[in-house]
PDB file of C-alpha atoms in Angstrom:
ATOM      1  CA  UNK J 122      -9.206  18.511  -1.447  1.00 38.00           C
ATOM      2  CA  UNK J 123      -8.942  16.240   1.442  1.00 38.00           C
ATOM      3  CA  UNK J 124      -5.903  17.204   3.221  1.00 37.00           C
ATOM      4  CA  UNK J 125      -4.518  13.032   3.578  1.00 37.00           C
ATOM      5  CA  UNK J 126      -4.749  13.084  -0.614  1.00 36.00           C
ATOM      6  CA  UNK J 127      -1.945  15.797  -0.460  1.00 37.00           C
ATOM      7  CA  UNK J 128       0.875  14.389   1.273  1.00 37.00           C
ATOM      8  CA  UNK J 129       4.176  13.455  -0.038  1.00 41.00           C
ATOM      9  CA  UNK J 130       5.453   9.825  -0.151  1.00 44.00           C
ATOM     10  CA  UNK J 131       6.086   9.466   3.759  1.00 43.00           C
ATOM     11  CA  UNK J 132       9.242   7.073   3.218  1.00 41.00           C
ATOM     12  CA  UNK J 133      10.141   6.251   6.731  1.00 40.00           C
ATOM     13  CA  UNK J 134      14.025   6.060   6.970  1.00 35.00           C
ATOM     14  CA  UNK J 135      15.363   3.673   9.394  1.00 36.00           C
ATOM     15  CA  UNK J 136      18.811   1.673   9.214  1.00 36.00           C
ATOM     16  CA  UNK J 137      19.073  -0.858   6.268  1.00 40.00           C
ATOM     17  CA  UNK J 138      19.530  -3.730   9.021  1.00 37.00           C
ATOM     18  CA  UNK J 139      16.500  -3.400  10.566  1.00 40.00           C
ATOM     19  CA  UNK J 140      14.050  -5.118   7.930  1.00 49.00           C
ATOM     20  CA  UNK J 141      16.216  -8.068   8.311  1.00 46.00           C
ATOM     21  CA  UNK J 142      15.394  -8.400  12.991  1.00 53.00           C
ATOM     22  CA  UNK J 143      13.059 -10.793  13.097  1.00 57.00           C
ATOM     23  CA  UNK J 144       9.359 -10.458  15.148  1.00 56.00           C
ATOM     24  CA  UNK J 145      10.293 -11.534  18.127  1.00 62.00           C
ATOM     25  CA  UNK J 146      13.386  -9.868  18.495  1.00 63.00           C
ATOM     26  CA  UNK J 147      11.654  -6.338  17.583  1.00 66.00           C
ATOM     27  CA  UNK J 148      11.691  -3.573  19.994  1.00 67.00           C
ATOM     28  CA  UNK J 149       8.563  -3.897  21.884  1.00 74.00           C
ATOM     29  CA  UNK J 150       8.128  -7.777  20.693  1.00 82.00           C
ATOM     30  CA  UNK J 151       5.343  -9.722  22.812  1.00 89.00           C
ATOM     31  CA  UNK J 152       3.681  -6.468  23.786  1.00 94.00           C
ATOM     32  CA  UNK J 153       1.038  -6.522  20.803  1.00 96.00           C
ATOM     33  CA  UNK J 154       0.321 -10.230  22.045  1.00 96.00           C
ATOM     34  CA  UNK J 155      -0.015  -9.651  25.293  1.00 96.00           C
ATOM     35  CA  UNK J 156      -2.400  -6.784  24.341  1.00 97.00           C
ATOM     36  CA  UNK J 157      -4.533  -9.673  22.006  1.00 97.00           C
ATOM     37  CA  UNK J 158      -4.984 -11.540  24.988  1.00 97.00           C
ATOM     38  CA  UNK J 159      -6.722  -8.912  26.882  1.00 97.00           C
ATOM     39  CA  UNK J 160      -8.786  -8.054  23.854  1.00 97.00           C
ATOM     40  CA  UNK J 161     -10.110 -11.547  23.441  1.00 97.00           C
ATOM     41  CA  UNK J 162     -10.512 -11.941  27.151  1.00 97.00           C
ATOM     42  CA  UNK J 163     -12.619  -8.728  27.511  1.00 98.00           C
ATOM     43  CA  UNK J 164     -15.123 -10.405  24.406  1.00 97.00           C
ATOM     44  CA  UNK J 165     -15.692 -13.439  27.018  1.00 97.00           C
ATOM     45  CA  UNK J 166     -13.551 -15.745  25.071  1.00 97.00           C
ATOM     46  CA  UNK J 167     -11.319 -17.918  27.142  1.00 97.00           C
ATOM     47  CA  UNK J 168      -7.246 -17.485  25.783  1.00 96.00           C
ATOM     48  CA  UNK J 169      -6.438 -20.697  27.752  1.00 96.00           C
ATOM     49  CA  UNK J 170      -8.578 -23.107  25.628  1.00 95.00           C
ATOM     50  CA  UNK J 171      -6.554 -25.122  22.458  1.00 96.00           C
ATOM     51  CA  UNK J 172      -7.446 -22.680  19.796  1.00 96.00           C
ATOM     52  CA  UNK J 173      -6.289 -19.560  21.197  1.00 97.00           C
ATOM     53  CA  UNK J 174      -3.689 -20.406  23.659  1.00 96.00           C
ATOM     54  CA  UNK J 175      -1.354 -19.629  20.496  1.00 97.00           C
ATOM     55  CA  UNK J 176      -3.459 -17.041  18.977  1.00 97.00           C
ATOM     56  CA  UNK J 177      -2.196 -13.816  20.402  1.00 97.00           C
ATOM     57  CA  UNK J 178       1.379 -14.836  19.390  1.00 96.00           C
ATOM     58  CA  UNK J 179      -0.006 -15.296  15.438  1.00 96.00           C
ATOM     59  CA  UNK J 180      -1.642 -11.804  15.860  1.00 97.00           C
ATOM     60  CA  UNK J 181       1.519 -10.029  16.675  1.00 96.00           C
ATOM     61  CA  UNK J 182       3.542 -11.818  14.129  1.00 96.00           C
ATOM     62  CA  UNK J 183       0.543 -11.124  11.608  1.00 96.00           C
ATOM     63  CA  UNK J 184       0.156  -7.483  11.964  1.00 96.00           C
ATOM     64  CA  UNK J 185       3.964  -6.633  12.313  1.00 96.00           C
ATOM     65  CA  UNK J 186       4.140  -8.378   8.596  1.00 96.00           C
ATOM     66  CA  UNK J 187       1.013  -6.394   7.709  1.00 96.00           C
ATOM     67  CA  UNK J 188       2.761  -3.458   8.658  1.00 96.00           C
ATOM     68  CA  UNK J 189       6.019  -4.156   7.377  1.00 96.00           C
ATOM     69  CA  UNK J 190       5.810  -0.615   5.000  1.00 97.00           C
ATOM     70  CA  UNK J 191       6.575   1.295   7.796  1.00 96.00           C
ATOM     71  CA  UNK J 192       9.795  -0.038   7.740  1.00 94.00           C
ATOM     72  CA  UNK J 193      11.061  -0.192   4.226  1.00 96.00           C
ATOM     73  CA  UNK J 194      12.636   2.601   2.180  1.00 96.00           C
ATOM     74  CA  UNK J 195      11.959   3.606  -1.018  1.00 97.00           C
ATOM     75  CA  UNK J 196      15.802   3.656  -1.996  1.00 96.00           C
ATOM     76  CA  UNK J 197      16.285   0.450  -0.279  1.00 97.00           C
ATOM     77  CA  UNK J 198      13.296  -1.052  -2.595  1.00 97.00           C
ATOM     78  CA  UNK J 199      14.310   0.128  -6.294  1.00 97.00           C
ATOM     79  CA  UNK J 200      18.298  -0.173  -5.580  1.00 96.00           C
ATOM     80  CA  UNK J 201      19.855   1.430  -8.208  1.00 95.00           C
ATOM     81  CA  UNK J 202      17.250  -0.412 -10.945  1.00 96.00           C
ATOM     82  CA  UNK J 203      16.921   2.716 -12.892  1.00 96.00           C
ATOM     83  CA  UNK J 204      18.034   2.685 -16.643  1.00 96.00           C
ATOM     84  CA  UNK J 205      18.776   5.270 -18.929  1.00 95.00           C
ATOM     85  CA  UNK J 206      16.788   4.639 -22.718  1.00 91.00           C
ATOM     86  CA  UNK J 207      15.452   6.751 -25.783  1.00 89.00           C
ATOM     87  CA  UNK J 208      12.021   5.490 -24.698  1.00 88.00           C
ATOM     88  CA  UNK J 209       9.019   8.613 -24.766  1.00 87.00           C
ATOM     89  CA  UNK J 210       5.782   6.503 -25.067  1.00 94.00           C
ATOM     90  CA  UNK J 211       3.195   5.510 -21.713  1.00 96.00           C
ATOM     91  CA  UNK J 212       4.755   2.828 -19.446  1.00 97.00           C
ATOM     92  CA  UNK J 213       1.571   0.924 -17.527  1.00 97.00           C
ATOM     93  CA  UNK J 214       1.815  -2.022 -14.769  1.00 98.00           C
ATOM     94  CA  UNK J 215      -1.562  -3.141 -14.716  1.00 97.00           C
ATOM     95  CA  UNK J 216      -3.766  -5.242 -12.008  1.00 98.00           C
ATOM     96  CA  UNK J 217      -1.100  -5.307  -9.021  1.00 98.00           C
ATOM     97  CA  UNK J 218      -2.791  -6.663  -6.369  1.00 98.00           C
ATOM     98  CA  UNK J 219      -2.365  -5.470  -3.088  1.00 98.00           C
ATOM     99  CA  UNK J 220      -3.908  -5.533   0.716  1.00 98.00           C
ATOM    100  CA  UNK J 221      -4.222  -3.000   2.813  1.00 98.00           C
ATOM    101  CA  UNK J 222      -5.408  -2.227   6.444  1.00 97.00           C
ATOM    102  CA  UNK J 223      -8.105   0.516   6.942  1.00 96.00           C
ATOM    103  CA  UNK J 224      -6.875   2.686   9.063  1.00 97.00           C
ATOM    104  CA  UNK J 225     -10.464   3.988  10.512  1.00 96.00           C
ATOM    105  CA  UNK J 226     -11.646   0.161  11.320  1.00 95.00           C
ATOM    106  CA  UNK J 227      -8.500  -1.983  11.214  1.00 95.00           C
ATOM    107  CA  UNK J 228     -10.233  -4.299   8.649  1.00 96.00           C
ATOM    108  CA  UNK J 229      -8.685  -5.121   5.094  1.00 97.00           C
ATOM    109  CA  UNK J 230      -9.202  -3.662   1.685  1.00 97.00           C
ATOM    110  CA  UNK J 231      -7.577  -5.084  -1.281  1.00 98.00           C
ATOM    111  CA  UNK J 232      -7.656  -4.799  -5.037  1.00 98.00           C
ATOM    112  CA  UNK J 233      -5.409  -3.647  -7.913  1.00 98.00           C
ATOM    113  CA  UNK J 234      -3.880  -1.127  -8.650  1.00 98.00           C
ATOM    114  CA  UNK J 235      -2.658   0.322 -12.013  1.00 98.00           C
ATOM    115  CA  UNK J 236       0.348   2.464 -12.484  1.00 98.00           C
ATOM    116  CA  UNK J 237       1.416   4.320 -15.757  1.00 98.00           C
ATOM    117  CA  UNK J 238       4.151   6.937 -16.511  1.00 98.00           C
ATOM    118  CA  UNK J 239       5.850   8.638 -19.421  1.00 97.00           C
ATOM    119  CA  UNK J 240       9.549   8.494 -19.415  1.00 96.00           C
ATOM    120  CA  UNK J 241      11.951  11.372 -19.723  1.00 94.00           C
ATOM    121  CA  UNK J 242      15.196   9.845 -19.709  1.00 92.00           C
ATOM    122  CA  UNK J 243      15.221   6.720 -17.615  1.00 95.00           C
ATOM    123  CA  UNK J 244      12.675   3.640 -16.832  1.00 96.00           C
ATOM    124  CA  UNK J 245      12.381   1.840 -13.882  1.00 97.00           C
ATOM    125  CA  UNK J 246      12.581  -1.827 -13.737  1.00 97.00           C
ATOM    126  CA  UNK J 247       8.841  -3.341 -13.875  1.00 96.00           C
ATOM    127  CA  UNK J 248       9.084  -5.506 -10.518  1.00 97.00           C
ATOM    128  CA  UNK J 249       9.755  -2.065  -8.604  1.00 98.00           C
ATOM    129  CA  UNK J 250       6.734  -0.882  -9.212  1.00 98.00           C
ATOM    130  CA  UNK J 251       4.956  -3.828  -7.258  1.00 98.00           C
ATOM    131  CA  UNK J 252       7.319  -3.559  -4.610  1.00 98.00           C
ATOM    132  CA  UNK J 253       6.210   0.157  -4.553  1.00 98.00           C
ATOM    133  CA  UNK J 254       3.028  -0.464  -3.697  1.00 98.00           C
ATOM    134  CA  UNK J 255       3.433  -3.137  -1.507  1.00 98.00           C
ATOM    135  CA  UNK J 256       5.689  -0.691   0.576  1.00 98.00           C
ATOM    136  CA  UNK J 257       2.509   1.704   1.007  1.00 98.00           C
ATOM    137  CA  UNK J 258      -0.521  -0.812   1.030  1.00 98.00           C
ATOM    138  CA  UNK J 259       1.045  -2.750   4.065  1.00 98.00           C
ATOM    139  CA  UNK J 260       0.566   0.344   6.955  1.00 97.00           C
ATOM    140  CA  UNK J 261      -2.182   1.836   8.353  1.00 97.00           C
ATOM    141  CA  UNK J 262      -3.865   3.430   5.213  1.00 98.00           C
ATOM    142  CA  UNK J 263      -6.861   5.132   3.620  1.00 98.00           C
ATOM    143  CA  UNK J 264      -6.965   4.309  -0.423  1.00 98.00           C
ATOM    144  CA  UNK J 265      -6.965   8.201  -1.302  1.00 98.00           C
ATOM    145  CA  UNK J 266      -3.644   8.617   0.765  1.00 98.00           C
ATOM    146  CA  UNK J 267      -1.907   5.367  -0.638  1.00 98.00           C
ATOM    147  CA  UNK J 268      -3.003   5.897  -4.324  1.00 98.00           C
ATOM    148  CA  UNK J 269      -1.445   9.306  -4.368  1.00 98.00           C
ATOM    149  CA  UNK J 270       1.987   8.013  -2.104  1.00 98.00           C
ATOM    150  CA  UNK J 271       2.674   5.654  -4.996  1.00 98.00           C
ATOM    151  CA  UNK J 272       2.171   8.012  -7.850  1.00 98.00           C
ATOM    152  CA  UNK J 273       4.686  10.613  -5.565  1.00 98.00           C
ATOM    153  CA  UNK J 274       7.198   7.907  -4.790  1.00 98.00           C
ATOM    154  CA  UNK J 275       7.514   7.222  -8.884  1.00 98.00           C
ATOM    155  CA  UNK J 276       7.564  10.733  -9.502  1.00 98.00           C
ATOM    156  CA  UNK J 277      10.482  10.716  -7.341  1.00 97.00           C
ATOM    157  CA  UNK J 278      12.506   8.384  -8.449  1.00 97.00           C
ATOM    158  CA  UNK J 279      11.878   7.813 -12.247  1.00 97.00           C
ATOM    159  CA  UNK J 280      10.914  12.146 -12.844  1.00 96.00           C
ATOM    160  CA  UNK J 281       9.401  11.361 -15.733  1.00 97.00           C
ATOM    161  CA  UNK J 282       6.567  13.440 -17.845  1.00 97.00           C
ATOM    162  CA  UNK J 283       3.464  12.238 -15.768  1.00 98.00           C
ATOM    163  CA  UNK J 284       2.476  10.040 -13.845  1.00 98.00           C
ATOM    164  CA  UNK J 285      -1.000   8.340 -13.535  1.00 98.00           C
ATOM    165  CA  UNK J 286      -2.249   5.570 -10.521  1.00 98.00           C
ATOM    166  CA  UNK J 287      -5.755   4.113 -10.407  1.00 98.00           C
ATOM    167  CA  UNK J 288      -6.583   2.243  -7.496  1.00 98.00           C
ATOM    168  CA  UNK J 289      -9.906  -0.568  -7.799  1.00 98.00           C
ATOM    169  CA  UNK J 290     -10.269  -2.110  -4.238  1.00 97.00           C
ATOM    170  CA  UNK J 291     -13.139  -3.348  -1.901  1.00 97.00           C
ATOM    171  CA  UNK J 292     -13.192  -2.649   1.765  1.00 95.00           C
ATOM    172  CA  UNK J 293     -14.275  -5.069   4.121  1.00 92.00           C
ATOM    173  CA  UNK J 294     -15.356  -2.281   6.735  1.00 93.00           C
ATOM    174  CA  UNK J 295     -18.242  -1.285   4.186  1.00 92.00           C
ATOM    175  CA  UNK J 296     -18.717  -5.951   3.434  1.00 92.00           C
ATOM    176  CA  UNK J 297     -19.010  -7.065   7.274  1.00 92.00           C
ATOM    177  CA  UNK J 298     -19.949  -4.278   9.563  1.00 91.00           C
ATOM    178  CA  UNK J 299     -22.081  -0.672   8.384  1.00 93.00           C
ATOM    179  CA  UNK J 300     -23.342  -0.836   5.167  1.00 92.00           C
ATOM    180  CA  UNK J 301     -23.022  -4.205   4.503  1.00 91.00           C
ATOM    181  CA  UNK J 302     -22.787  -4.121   0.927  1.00 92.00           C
ATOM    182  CA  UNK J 303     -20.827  -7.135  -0.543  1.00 91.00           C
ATOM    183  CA  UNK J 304     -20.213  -5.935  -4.269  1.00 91.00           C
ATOM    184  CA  UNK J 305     -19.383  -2.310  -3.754  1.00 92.00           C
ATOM    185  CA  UNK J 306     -16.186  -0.868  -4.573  1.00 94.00           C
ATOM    186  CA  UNK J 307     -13.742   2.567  -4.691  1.00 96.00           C
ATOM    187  CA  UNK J 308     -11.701   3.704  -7.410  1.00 97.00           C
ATOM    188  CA  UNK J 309      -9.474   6.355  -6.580  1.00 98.00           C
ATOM    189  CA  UNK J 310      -7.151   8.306  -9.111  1.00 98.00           C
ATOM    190  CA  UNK J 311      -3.852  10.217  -8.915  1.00 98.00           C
ATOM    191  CA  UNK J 312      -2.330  12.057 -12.308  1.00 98.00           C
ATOM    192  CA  UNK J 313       0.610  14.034 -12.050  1.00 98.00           C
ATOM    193  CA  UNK J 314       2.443  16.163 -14.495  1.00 97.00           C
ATOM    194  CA  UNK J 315       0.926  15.380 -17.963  1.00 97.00           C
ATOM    195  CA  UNK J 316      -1.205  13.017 -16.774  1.00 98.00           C
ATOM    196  CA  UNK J 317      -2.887  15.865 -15.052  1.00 97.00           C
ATOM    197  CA  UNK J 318      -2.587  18.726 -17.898  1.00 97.00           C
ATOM    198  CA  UNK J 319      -2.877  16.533 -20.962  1.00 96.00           C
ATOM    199  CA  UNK J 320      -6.638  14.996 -21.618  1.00 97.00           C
ATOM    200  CA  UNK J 321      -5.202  12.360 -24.352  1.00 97.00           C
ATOM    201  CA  UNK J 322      -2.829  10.760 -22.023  1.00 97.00           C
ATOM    202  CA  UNK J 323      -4.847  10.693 -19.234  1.00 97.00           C
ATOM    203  CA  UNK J 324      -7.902   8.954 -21.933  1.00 97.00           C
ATOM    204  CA  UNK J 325      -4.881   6.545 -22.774  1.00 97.00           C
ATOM    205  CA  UNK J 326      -4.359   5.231 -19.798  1.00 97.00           C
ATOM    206  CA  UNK J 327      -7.627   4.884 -18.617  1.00 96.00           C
ATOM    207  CA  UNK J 328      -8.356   2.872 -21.822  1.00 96.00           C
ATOM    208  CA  UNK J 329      -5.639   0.891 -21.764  1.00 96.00           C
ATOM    209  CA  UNK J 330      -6.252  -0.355 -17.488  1.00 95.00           C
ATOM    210  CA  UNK J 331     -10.031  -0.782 -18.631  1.00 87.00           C
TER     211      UNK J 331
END
């Protein structure tokens, strides 16, 4: 197994203040710009002209949003919305849509992605789970890695029976460059606990995000 599929939810912990700073008052901020503006100049485009002379500044503020998971914490994102019920049947949040940056060509992929679990003692309140992926799809990411980071992070904050993620997305580095394929698309699957050992759930779920 592909060494990337195995790791943990990376939850970056930084200081609770920090999400709030904005762009241009980041540590570093105007360095990813000025960096743009070589780029374009070095493709024979000319930064000074009306359309770009604001361009590298959108970049920077564009990708430090599209990065923004990198910053977040996991705690920070479900604060305290966990809730103790007599509840033992399949939980699913189906068709969250998310974007993503590939990490190997720095071009988007996006989809949906579908996450099920089976309570032990506790749920998790539904708009979490969105939030979840969100904090995962906006980084530098492969879908294998972030699929499996979002079934880990619920695993560690609900520990229910199982877990199960799909992932449906389509990746523009195989839509405008390689391949060039326009209506391919990856599915990529994570099942933990009885998800993983129990063939009925895991037929359940897939049924029911079909």
């Amino acid at each position: 197994m592909n060494r990337a599929i195995k790791q943990k939810a990376d939850v970056k912990i930084i200081p609770r203040a920090a999400k709030i700073v904005a762009a241009d008052q980041m540590p570093g901020a105007g360095k990813i710009a000025e960096r743009m503006k070589e780029i374009i100049e070095l493709l024979g485009e000319d930064t000074n002209r009306e359309g770009l002379i604001k361009t590298p500044g959108r970049y920077e503020k564009a990708m430090r949003y599209l990065m923004s998971g990198y910053e977040q914490r996991l705690e920070d994102i479900v604060n305290g919305a966990l809730f103790s019920v007599e509840c033992d049947e399949m939980v699913i949040v189906k068709n969250i849509e998310f974007f993503s940056m590939c990490e190997h060509h720095m071009l988007p992929f996006f989809g949906k992605v579908h996450i099920a679990y089976l309570p032990k003692d506790k749920v998790i309140g539904l708009s979490k789970l969105p939030r979840i992926v969100d904090m995962f799809a906006r980084r530098m990411q492969l879908q294998e890695r972030m699929t499996h980071q979002i079934a880990e992070a619920v695993a560690q904050v609900v520990s229910p029976r199982g877990v199960g993620v799909l992932s449906e997305a389509q990746h523009f580095c195989m839509m405008m460059r390689g391949v060039e394929k326009q209506h391919s698309g990856a599915v990529t699957s994570t099942m933990l606990g009885a998800f993983r050992k129990q063939k009925a759930t895991r037929d359940e779920f897939l049924s029911l995000v079909r």
